[in-house]
GROMACS .gro file of N, CA and C in nm:
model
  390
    1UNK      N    1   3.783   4.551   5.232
    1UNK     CA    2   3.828   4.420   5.187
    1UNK      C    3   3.851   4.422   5.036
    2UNK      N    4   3.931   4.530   4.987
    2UNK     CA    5   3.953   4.536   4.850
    2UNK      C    6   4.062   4.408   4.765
    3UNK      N    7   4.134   4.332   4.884
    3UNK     CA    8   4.179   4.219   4.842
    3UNK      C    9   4.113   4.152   4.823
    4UNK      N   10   3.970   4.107   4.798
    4UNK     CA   11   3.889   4.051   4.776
    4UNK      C   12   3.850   3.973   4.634
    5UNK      N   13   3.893   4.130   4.565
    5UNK     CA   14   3.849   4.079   4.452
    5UNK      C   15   3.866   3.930   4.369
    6UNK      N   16   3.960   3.888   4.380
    6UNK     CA   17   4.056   3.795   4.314
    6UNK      C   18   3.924   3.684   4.316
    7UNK      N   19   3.931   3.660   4.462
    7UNK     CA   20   3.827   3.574   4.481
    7UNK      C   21   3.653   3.569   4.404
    8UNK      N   22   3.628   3.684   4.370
    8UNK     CA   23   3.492   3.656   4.296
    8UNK      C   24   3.560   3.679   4.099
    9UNK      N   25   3.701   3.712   4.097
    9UNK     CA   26   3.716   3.669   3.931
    9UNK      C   27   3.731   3.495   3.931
   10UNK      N   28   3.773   3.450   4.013
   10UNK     CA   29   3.824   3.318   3.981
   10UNK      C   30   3.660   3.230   4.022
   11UNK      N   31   3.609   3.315   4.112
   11UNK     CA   32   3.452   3.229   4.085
   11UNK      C   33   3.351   3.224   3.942
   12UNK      N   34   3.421   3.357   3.902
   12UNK     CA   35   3.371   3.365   3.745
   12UNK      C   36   3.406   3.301   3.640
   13UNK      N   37   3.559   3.286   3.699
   13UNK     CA   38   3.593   3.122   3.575
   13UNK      C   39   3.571   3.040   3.613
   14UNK      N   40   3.528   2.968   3.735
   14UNK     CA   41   3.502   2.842   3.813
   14UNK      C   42   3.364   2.821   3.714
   15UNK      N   43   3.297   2.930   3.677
   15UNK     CA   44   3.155   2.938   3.642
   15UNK      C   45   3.149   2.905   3.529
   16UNK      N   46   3.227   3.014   3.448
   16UNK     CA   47   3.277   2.965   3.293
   16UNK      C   48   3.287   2.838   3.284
   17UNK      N   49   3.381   2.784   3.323
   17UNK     CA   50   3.468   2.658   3.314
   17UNK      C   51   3.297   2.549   3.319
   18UNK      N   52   3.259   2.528   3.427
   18UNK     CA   53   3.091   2.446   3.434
   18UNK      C   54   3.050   2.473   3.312
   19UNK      N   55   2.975   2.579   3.283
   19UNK     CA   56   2.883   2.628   3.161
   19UNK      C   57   2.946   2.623   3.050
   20UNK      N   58   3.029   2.655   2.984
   20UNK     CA   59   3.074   2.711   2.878
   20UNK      C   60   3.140   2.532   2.804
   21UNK      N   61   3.229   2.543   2.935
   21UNK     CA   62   3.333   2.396   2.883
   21UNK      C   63   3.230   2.277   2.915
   22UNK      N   64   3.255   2.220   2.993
   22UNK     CA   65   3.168   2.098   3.021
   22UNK      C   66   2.987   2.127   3.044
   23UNK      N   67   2.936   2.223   2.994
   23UNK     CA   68   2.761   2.212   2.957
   23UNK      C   69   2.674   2.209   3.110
   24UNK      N   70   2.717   2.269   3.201
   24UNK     CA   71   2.692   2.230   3.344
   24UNK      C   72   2.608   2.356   3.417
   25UNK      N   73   2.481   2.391   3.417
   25UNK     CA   74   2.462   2.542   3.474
   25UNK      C   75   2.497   2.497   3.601
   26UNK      N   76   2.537   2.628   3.679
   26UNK     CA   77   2.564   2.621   3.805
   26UNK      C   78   2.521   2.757   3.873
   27UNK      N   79   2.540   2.773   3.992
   27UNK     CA   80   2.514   2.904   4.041
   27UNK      C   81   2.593   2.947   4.145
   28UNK      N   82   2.593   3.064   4.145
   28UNK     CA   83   2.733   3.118   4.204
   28UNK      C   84   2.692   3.144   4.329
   29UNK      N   85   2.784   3.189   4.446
   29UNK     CA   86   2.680   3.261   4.571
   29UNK      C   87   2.822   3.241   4.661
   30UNK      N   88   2.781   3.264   4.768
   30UNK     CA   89   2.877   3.289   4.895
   30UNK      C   90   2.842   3.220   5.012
   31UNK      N   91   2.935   3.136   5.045
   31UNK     CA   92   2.884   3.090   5.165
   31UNK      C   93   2.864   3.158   5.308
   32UNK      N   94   2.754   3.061   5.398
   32UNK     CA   95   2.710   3.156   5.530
   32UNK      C   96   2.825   3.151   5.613
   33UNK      N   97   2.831   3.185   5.731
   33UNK     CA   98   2.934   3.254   5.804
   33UNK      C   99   2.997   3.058   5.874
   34UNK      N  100   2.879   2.990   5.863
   34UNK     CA  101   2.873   2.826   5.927
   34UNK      C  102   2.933   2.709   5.812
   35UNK      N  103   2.911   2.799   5.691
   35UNK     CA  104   2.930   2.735   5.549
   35UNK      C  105   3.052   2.748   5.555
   36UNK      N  106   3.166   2.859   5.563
   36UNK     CA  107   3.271   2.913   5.465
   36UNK      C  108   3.404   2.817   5.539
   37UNK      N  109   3.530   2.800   5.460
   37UNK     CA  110   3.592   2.746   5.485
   37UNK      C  111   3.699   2.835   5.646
   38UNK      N  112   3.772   2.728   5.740
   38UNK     CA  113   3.767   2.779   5.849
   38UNK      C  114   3.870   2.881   5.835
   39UNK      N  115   3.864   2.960   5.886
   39UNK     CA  116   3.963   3.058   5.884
   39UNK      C  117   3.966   3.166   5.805
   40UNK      N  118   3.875   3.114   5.704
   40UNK     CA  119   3.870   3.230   5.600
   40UNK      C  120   3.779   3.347   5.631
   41UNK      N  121   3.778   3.523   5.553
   41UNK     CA  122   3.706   3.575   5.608
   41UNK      C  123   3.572   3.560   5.480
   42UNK      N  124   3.597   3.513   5.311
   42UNK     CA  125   3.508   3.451   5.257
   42UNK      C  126   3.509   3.377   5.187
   43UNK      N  127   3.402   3.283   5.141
   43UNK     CA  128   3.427   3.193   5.060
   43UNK      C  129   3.291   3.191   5.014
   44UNK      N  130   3.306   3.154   4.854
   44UNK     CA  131   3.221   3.160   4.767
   44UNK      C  132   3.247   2.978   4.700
   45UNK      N  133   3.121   2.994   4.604
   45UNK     CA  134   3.136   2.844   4.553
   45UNK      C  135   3.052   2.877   4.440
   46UNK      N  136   3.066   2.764   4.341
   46UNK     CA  137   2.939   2.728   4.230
   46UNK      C  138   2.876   2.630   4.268
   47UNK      N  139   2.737   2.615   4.319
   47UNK     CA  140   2.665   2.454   4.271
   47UNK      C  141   2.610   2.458   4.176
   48UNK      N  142   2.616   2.319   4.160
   48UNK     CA  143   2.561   2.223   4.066
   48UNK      C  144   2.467   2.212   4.087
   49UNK      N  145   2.309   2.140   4.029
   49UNK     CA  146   2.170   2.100   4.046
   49UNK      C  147   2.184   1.929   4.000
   50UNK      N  148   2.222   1.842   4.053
   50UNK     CA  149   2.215   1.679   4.048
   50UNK      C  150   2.037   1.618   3.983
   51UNK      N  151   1.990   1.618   3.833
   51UNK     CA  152   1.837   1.567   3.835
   51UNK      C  153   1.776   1.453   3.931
   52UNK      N  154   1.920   1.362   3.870
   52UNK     CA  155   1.888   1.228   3.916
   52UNK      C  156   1.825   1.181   4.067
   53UNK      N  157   1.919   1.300   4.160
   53UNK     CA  158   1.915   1.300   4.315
   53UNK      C  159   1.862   1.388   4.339
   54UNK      N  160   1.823   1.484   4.245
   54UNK     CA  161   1.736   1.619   4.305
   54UNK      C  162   1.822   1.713   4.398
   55UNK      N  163   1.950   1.705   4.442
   55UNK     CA  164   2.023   1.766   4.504
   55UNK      C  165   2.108   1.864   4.451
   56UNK      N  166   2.169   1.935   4.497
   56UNK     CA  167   2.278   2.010   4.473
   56UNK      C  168   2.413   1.947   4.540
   57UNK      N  169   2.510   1.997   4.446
   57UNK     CA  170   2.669   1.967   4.485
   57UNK      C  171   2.760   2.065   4.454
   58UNK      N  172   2.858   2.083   4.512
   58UNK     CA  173   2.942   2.181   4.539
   58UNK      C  174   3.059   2.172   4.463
   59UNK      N  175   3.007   2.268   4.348
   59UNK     CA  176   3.153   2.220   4.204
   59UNK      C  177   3.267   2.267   4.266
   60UNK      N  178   3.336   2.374   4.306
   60UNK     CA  179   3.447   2.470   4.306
   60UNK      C  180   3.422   2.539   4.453
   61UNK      N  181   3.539   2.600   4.486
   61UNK     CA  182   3.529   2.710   4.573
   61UNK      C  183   3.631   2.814   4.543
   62UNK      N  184   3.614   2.855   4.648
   62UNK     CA  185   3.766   3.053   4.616
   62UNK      C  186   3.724   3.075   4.790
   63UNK      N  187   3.883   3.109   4.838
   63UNK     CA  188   3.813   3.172   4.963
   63UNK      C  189   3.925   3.301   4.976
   64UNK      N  190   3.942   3.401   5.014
   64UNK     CA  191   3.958   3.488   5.056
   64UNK      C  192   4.012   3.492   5.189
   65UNK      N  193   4.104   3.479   5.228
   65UNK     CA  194   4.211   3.414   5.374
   65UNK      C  195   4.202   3.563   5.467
   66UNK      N  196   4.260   3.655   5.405
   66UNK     CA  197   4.281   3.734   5.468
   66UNK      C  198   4.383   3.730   5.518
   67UNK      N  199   4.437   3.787   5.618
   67UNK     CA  200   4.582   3.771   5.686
   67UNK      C  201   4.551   3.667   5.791
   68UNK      N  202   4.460   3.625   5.784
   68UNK     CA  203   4.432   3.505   5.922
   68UNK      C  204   4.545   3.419   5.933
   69UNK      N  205   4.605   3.332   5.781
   69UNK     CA  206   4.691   3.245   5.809
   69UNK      C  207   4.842   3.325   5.819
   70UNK      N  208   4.835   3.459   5.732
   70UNK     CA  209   4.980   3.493   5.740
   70UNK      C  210   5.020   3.575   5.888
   71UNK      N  211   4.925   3.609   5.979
   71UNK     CA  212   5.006   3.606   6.116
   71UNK      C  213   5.022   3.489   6.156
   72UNK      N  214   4.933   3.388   6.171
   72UNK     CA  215   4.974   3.228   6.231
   72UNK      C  216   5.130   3.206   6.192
   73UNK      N  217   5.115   3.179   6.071
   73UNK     CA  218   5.263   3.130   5.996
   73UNK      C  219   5.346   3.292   5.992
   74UNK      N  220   5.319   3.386   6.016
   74UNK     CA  221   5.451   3.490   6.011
   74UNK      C  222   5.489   3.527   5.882
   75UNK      N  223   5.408   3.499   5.759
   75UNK     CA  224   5.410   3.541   5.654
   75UNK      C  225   5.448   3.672   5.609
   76UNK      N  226   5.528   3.709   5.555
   76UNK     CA  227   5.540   3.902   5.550
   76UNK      C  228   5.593   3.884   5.442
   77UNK      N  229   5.592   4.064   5.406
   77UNK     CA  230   5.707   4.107   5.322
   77UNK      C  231   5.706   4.262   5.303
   78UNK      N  232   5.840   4.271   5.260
   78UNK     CA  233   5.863   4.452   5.238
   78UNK      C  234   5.729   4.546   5.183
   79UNK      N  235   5.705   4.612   5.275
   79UNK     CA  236   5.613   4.666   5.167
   79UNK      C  237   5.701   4.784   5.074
   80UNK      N  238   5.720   4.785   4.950
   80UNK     CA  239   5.789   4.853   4.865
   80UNK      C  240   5.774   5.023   4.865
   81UNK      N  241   5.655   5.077   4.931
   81UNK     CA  242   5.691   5.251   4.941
   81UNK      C  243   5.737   5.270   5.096
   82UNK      N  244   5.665   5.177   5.177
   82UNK     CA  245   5.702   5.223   5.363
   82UNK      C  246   5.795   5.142   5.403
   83UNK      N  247   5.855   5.047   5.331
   83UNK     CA  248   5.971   4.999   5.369
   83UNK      C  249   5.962   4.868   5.529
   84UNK      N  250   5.856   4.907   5.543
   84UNK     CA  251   5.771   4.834   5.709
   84UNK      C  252   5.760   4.644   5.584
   85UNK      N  253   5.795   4.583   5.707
   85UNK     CA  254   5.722   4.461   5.683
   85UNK      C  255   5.554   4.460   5.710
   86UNK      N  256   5.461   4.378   5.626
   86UNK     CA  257   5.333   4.342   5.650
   86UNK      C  258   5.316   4.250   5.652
   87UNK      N  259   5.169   4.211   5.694
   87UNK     CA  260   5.162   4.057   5.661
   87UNK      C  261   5.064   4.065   5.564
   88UNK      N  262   5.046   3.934   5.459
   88UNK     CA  263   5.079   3.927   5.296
   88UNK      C  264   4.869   3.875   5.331
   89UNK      N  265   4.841   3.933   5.240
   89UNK     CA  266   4.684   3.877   5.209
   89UNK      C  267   4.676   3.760   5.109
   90UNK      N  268   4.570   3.688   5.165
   90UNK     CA  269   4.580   3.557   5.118
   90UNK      C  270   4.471   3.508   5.025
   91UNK      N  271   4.499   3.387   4.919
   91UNK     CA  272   4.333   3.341   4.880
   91UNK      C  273   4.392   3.190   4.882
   92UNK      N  274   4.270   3.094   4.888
   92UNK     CA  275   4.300   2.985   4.862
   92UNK      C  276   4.194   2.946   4.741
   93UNK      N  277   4.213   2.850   4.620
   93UNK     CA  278   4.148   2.797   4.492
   93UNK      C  279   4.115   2.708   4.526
   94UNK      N  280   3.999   2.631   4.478
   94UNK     CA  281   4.014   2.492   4.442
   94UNK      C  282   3.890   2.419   4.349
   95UNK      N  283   3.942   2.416   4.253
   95UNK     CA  284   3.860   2.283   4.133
   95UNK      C  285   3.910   2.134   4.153
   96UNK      N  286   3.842   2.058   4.179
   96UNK     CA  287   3.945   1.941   4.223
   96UNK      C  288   3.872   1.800   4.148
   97UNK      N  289   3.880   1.698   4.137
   97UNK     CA  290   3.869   1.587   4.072
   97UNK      C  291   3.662   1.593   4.135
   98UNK      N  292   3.632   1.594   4.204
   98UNK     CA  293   3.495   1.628   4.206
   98UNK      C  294   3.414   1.712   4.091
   99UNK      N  295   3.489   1.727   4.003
   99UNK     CA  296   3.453   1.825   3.909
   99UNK      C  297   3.445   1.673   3.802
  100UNK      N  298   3.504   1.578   3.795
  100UNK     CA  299   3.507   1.476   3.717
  100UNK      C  300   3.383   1.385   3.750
  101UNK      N  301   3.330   1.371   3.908
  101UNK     CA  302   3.223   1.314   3.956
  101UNK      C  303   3.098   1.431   3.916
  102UNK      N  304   3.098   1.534   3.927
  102UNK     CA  305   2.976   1.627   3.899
  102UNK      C  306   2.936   1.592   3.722
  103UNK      N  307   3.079   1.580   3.626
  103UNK     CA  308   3.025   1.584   3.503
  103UNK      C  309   2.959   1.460   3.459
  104UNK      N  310   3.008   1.312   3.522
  104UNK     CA  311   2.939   1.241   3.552
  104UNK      C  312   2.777   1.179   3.553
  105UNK      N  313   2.809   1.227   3.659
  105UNK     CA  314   2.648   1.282   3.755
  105UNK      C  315   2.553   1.309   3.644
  106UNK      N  316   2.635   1.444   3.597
  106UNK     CA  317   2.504   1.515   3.517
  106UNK      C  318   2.516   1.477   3.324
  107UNK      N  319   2.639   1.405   3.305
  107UNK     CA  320   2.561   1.410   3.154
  107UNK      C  321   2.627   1.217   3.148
  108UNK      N  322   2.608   1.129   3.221
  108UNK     CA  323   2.632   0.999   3.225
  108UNK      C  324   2.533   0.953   3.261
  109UNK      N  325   2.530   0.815   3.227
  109UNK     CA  326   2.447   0.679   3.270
  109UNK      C  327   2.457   0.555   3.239
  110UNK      N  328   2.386   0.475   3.237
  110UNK     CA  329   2.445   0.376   3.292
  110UNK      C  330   2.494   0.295   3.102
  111UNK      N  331   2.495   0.398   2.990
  111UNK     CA  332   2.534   0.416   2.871
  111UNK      C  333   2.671   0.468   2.843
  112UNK      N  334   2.724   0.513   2.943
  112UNK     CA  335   2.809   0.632   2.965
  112UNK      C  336   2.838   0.769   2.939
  113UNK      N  337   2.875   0.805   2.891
  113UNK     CA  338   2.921   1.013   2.894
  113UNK      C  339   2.858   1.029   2.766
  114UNK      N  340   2.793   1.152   2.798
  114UNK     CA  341   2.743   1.224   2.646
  114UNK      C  342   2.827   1.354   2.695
  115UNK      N  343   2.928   1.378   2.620
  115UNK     CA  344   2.999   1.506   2.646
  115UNK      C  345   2.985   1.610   2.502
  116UNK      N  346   3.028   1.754   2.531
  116UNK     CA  347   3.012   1.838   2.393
  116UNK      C  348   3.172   1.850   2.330
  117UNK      N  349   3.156   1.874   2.232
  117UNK     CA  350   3.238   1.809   2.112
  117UNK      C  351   3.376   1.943   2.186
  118UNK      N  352   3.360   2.026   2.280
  118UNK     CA  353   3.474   2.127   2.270
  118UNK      C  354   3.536   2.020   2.359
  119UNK      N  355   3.503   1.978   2.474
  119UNK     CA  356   3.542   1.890   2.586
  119UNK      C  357   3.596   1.777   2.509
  120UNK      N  358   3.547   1.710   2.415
  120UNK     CA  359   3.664   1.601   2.403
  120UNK      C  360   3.745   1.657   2.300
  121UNK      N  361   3.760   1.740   2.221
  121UNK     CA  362   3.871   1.836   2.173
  121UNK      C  363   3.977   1.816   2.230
  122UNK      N  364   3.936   1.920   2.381
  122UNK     CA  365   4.052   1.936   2.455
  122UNK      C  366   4.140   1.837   2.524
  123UNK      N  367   4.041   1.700   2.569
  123UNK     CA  368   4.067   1.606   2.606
  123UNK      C  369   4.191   1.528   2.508
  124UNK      N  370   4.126   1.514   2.432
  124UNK     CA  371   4.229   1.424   2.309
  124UNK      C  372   4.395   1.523   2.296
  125UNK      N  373   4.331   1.649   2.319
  125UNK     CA  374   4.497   1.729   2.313
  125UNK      C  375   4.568   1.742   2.399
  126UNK      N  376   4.502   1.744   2.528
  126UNK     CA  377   4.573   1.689   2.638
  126UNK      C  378   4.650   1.518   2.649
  127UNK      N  379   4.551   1.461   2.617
  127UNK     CA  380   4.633   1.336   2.622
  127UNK      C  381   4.798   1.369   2.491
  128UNK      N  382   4.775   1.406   2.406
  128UNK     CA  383   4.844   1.404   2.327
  128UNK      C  384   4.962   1.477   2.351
  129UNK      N  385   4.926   1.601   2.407
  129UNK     CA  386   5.005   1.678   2.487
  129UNK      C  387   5.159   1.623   2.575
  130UNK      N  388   5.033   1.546   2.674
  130UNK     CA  389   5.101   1.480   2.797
  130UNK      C  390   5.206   1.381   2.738
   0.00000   0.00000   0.00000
């Protein structure tokens, strides 16, 4: 499963991105075979640690498809030395607006956001950007 890799670099920026940017430890790991998203052959995630609720939450994922969806859908392409069609290996990403409820969660109240000075940096240049 050397197509694999992709999937544990982009869990490493999923990781970055928590810690580094928005101040968030998280922890990395792989989900169980009951956990992982369907179809996929893996999927990994970062959680979060919630104080307030004592829980964990599920910042990010990465999954690792495999050719599962590209025989369904018939996905191919040349392979460039054997000239044979294959079918194409897959990953699916996702950071999604739950990442806006986790930062929340963990550095808000009922005062509102204590964020670190790189995060609203970027914020203000984005708006400015846009």
């Amino acid at each position: 499963m050397s197509n694999c890799f992709k999937v544990y670099q982009i869990l490493d920026l999923y990781s970055r991105i928590y810690e580094e940017l928005l101040a968030i430890p998280v922890v990395k790991g792989r989900k169980t075979e009951k956990e992982k998203f369907a179809g996929a052959d893996v999927t990994t995630t970062v959680e979060a640690y919630v104080p307030s609720t004592g829980r964990g939450v599920q910042g990010a994922t990465s999954h690792y498809l495999g050719q599962n969806f590209s025989k369904m859908f018939e996905i191919t392409f040349e392979h460039p030395e054997t000239k044979k069609m294959e079918f194409v290996h897959q990953n699916s990403w996702g950071i999604t607006t739950r990442t806006i409820g986790i930062l929340t969660m963990i550095h808000g109240d009922n005062q509102g956001y204590s964020l670190n000075q790189f995060y609203i940096l970027l914020r203000v240049f984005t708006c400015i950007y846009l």
